[in-house]
mmCIF file of C-alpha atoms in Angstrom:
data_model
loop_
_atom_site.group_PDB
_atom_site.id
_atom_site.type_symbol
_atom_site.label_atom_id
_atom_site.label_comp_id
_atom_site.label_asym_id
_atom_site.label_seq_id
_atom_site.Cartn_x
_atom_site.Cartn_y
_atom_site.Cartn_z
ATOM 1 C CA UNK A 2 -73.707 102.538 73.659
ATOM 2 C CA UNK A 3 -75.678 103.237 70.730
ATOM 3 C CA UNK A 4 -78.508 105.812 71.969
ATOM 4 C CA UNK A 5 -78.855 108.007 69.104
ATOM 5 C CA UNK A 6 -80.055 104.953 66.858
ATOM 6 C CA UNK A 7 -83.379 105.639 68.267
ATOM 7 C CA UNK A 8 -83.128 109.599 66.957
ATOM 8 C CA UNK A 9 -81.829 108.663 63.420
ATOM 9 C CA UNK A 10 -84.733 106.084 62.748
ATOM 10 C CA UNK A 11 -86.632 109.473 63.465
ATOM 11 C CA UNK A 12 -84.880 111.164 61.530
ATOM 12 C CA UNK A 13 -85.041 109.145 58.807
ATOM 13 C CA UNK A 14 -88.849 108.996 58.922
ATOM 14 C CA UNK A 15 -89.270 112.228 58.984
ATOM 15 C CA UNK A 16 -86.795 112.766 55.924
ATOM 16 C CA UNK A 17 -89.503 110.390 54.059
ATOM 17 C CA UNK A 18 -92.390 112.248 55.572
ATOM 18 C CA UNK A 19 -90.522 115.591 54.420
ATOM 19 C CA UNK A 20 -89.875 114.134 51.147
ATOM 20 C CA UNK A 21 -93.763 113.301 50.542
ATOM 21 C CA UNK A 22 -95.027 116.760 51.907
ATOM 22 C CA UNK A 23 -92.620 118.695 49.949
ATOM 23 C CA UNK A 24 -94.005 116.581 46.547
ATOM 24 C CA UNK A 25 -97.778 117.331 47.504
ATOM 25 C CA UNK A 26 -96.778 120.663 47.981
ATOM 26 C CA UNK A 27 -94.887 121.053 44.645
ATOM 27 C CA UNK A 28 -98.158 118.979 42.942
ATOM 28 C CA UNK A 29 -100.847 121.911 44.324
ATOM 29 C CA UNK A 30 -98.537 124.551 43.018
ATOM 30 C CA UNK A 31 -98.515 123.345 40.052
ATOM 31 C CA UNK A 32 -101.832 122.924 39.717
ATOM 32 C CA UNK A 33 -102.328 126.448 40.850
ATOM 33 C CA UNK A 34 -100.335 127.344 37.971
ATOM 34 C CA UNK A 35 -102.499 126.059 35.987
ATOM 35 C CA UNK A 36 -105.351 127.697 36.551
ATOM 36 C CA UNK A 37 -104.014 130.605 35.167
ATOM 37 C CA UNK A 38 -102.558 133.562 36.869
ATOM 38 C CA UNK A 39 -105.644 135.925 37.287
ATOM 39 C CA UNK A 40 -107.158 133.170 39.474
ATOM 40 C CA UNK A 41 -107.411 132.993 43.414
ATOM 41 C CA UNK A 42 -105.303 130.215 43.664
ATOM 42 C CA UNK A 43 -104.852 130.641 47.839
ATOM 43 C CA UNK A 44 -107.446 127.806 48.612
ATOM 44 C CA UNK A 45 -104.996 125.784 46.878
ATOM 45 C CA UNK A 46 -101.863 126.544 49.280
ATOM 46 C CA UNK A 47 -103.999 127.023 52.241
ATOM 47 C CA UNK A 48 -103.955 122.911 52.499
ATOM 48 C CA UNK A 49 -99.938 122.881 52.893
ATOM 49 C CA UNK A 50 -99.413 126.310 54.779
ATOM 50 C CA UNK A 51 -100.952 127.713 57.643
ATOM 51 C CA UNK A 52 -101.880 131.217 57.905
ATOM 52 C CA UNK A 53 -98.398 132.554 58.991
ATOM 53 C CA UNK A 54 -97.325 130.876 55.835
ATOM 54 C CA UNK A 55 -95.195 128.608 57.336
ATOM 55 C CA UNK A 56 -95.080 125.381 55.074
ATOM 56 C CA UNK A 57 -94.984 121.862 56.327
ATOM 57 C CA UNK A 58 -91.525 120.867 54.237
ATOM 58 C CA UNK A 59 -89.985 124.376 56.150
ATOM 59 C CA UNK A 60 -91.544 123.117 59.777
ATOM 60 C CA UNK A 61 -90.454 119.214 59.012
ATOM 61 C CA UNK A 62 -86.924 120.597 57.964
ATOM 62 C CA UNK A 63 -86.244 122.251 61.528
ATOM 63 C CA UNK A 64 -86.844 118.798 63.311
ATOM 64 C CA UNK A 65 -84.916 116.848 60.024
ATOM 65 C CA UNK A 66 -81.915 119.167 60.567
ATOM 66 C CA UNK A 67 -82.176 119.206 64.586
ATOM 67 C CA UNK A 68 -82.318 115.319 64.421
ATOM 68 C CA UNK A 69 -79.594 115.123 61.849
ATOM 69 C CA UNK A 70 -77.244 117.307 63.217
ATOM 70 C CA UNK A 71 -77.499 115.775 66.791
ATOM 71 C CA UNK A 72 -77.158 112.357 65.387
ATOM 72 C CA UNK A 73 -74.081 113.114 63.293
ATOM 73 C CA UNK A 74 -72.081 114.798 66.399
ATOM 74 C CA UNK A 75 -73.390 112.054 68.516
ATOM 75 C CA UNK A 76 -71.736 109.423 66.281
ATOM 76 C CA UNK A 77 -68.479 110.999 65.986
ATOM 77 C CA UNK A 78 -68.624 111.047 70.569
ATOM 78 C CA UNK A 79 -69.768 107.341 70.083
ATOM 79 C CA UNK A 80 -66.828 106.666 67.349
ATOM 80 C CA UNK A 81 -63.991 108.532 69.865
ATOM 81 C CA UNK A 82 -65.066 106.377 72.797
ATOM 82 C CA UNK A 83 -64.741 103.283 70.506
ATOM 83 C CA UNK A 84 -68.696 102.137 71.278
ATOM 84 C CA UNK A 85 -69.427 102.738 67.062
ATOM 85 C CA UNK A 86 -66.893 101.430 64.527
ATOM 86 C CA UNK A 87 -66.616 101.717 60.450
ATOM 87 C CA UNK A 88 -67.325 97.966 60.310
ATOM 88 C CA UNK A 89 -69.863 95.198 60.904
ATOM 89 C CA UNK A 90 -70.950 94.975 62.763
ATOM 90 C CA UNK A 91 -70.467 98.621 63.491
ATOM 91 C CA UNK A 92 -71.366 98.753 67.032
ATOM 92 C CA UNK A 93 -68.835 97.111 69.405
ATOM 93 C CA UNK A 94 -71.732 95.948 71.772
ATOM 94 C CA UNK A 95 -72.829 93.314 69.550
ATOM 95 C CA UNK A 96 -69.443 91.443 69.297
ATOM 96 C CA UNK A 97 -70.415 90.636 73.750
ATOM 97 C CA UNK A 98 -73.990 88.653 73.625
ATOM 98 C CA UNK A 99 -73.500 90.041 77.526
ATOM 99 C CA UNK A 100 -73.586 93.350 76.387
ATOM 100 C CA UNK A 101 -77.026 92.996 73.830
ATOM 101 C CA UNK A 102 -79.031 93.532 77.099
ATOM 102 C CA UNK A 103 -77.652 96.683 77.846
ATOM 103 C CA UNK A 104 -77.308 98.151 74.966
ATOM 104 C CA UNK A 105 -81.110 97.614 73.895
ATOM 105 C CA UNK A 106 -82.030 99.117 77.694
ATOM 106 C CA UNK A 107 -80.046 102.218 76.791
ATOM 107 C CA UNK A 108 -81.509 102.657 73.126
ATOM 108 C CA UNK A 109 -85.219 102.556 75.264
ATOM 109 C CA UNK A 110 -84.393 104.734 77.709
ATOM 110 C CA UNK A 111 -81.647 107.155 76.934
ATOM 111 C CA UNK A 112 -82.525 106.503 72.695
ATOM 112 C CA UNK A 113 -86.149 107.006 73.141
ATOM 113 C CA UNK A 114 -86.246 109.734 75.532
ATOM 114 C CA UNK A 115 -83.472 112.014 73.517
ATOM 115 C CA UNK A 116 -86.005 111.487 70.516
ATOM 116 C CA UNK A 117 -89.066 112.746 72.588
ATOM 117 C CA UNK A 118 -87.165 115.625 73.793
ATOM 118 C CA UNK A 119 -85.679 117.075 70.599
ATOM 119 C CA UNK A 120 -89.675 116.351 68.992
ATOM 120 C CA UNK A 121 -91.245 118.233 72.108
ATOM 121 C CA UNK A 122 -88.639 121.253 71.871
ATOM 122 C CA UNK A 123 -89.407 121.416 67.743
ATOM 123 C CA UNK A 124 -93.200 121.423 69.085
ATOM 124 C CA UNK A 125 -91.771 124.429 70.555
ATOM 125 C CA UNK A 126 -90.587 126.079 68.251
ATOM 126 C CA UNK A 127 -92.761 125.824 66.038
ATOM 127 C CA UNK A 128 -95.678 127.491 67.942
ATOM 128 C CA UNK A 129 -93.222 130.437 69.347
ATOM 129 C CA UNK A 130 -92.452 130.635 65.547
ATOM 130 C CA UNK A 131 -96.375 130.509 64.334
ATOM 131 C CA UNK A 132 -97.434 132.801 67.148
ATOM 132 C CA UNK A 133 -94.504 135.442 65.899
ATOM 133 C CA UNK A 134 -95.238 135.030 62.077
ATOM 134 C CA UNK A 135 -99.416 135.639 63.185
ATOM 135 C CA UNK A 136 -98.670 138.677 65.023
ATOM 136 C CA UNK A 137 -96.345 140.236 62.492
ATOM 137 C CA UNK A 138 -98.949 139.799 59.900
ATOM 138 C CA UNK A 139 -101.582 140.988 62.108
ATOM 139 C CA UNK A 140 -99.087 144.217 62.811
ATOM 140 C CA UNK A 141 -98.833 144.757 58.597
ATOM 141 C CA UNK A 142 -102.631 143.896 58.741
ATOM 142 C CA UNK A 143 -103.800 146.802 60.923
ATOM 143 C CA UNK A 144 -101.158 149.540 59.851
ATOM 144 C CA UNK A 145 -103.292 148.873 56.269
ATOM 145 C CA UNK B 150 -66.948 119.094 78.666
ATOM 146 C CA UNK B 151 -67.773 118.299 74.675
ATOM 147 C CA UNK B 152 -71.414 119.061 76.066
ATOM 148 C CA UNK B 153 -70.716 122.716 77.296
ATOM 149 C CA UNK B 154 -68.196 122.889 73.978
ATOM 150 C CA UNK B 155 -71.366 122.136 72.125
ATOM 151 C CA UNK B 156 -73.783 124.754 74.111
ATOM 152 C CA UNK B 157 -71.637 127.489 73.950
ATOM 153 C CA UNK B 158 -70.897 126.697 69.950
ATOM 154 C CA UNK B 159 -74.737 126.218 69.744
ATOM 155 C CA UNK B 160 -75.723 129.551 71.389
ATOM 156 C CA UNK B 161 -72.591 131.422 69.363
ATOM 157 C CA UNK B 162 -73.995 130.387 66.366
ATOM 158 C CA UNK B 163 -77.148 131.437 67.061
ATOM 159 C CA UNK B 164 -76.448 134.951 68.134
ATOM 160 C CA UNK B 165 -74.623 135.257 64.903
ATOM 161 C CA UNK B 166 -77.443 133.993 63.041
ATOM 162 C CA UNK B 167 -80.002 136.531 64.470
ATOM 163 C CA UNK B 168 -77.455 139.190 63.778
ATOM 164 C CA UNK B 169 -77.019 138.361 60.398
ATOM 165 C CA UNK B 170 -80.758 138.268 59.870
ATOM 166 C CA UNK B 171 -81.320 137.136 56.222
ATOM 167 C CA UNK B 172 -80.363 133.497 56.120
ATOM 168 C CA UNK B 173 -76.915 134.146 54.361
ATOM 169 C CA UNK B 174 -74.436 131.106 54.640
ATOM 170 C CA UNK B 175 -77.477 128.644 55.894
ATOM 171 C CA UNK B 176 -76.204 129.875 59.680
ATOM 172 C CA UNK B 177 -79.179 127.977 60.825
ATOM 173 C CA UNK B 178 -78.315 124.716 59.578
ATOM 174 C CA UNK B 179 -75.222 125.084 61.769
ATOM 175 C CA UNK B 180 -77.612 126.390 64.741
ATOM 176 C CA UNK B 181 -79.529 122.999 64.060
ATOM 177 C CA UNK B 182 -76.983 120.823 64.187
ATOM 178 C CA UNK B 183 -75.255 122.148 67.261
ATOM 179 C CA UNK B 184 -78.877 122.625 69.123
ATOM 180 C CA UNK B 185 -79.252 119.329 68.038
ATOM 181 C CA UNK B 186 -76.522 117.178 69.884
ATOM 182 C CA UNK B 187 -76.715 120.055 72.636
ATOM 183 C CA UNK B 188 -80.223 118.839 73.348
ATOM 184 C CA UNK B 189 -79.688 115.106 73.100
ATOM 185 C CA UNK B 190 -76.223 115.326 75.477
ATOM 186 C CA UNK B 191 -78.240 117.120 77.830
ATOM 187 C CA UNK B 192 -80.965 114.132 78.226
ATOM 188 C CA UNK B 193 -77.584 111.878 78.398
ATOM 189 C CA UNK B 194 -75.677 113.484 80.501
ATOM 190 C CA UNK B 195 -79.281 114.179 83.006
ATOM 191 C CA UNK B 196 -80.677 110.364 82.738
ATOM 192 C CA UNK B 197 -76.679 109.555 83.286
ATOM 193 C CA UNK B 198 -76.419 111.908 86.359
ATOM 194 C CA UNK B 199 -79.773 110.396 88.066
ATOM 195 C CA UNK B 200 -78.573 107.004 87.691
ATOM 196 C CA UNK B 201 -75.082 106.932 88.256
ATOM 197 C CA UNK B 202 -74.313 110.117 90.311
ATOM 198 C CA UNK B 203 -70.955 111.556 90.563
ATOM 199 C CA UNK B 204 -70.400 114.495 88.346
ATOM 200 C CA UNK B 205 -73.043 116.162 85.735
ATOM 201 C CA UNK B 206 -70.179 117.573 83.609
ATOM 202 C CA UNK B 207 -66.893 115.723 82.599
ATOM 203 C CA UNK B 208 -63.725 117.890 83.003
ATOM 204 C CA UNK B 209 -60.984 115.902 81.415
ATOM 205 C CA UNK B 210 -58.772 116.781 78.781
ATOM 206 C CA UNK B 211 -60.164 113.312 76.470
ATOM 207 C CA UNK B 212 -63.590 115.299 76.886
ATOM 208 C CA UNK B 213 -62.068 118.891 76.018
ATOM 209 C CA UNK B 214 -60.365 117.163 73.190
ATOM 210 C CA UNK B 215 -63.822 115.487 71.824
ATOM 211 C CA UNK B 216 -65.476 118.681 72.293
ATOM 212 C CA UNK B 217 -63.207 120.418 69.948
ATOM 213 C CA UNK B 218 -63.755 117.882 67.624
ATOM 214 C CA UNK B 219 -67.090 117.200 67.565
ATOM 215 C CA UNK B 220 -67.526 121.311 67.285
ATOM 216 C CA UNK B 221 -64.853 121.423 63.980
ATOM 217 C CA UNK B 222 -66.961 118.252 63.072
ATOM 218 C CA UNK B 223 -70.143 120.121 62.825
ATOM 219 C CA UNK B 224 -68.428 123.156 61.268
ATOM 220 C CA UNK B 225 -67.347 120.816 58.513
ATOM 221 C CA UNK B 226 -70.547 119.553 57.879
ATOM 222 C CA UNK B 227 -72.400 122.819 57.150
ATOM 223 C CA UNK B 228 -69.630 123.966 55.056
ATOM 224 C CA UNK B 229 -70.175 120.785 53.107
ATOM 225 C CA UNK B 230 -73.848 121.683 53.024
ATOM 226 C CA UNK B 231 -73.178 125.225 52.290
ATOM 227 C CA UNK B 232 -70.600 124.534 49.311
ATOM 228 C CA UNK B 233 -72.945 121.943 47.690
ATOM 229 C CA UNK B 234 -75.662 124.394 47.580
ATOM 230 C CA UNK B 235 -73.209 127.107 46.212
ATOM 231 C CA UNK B 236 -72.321 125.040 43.503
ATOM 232 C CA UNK B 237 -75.546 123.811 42.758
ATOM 233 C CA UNK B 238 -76.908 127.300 42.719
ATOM 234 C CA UNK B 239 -79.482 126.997 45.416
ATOM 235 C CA UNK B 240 -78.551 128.655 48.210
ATOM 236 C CA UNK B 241 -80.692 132.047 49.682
ATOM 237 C CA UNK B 242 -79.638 135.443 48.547
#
């Protein structure tokens, strides 16, 4: 009935959180810059990146598009099976006070469990991603 | 059916993407969205299938129909994404 509500208030916190990371990120860069280009400026980045030099905005924008991306196709199935419509109040369940029940029941359990598993396979990810990067670099490392 | 639509779109684009293995035409935006609705239909369709029984997959032609939708849907989207970031001079490579 309305089930991927639950994912897009994810996704829209994490598009905040993204937002925030990616401006600390941009701030310590800049201050790096300052420093002047002869400095060691790597304790600076080492607070947004880990060692694979994967940054937090990259790692945040896998889940924000996952999230995104789900949400907008599952909207479109919710808009061809008439449960979602372009007007208030935009889902059809609220027009029924017999149907408010339900449709909260479904955003906590199908909602909330679609969120957890699209968070837990980005978990993932990212590790199978961090564990690649680390052994690539440790590869380069040794061949030096 | 619009599920295993969405799966096979989701794994096409993906074997395309690791093909093509600089980032050219943000592929993996289109990997993300399609992985993404592929993930949450398949907690639907299992949480659906534990409840209500009957069948896990829904073979009509309505579902076929959505599936080819909601795959052009998502095809549309990243092509927006992909011309906005052409024109705006930020896309990779």
């Amino acid at each position: 009935m309305a089930c991927f509500v639950v994912p897009m208030t994810e996704a829209i916190i994490v598009s905040v959180v993204k937002h925030i990371a990616k401006k600390k990120e941009e701030k310590a860069l800049s201050e790096a810059s300052t420093l002047g280009k002869g400095e060691d400026v790597s304790f600076m980045e080492e607070n947004h990146t880990t060692q694979t030099g994967l940054s937090w905005t990259q790692k945040l924008g896998w889940l924000n598009a996952l999230l995104w991306g789900g949400v907008f196709l599952l909207a479109v199935e919710h808009i061809w099976h008439g449960e979602v419509i372009l007007w208030p109040p935009f889902l059809t369940a609220m027009r029924n006070p017999n149907d408010i029940p339900i449709m909260l029941h479904e955003m906590a359990s199908v909602g909330t469990s679609m969120a957890i598993f699209v968070t837990l396979v980005w978990v993932g990810m990212v590790f199978i991603a961090e564990q690649k990067m680390k052994r690539s670099f440790c590869k380069g490392f040794n061949r030096n | 059916m619009y599920f295993i639509l969405t799966a096979l779109a989701a794994i096409v684009t993906t074997i395309l993407w690791y093909r093509i293995s600089e980032d050219k035409y943000q592929l993996s935006t289109l990997c993300f969205i399609y992985w993404g609705a592929t993930l949450m239909w398949l907690v639907d369709h299992v949480i659906a299938f534990l409840d209500e029984g009957g069948a896990f997959f829904e073979m009509t032609l309505d579902a076929t129909l959505l599936g080819i939708i909601v795959v052009l849907c998502g095809f549309f989207v990243w092509g927006m994404i992909t011309f906005v970031k052409v024109t705006k001079g930020t896309l990779k490579n």
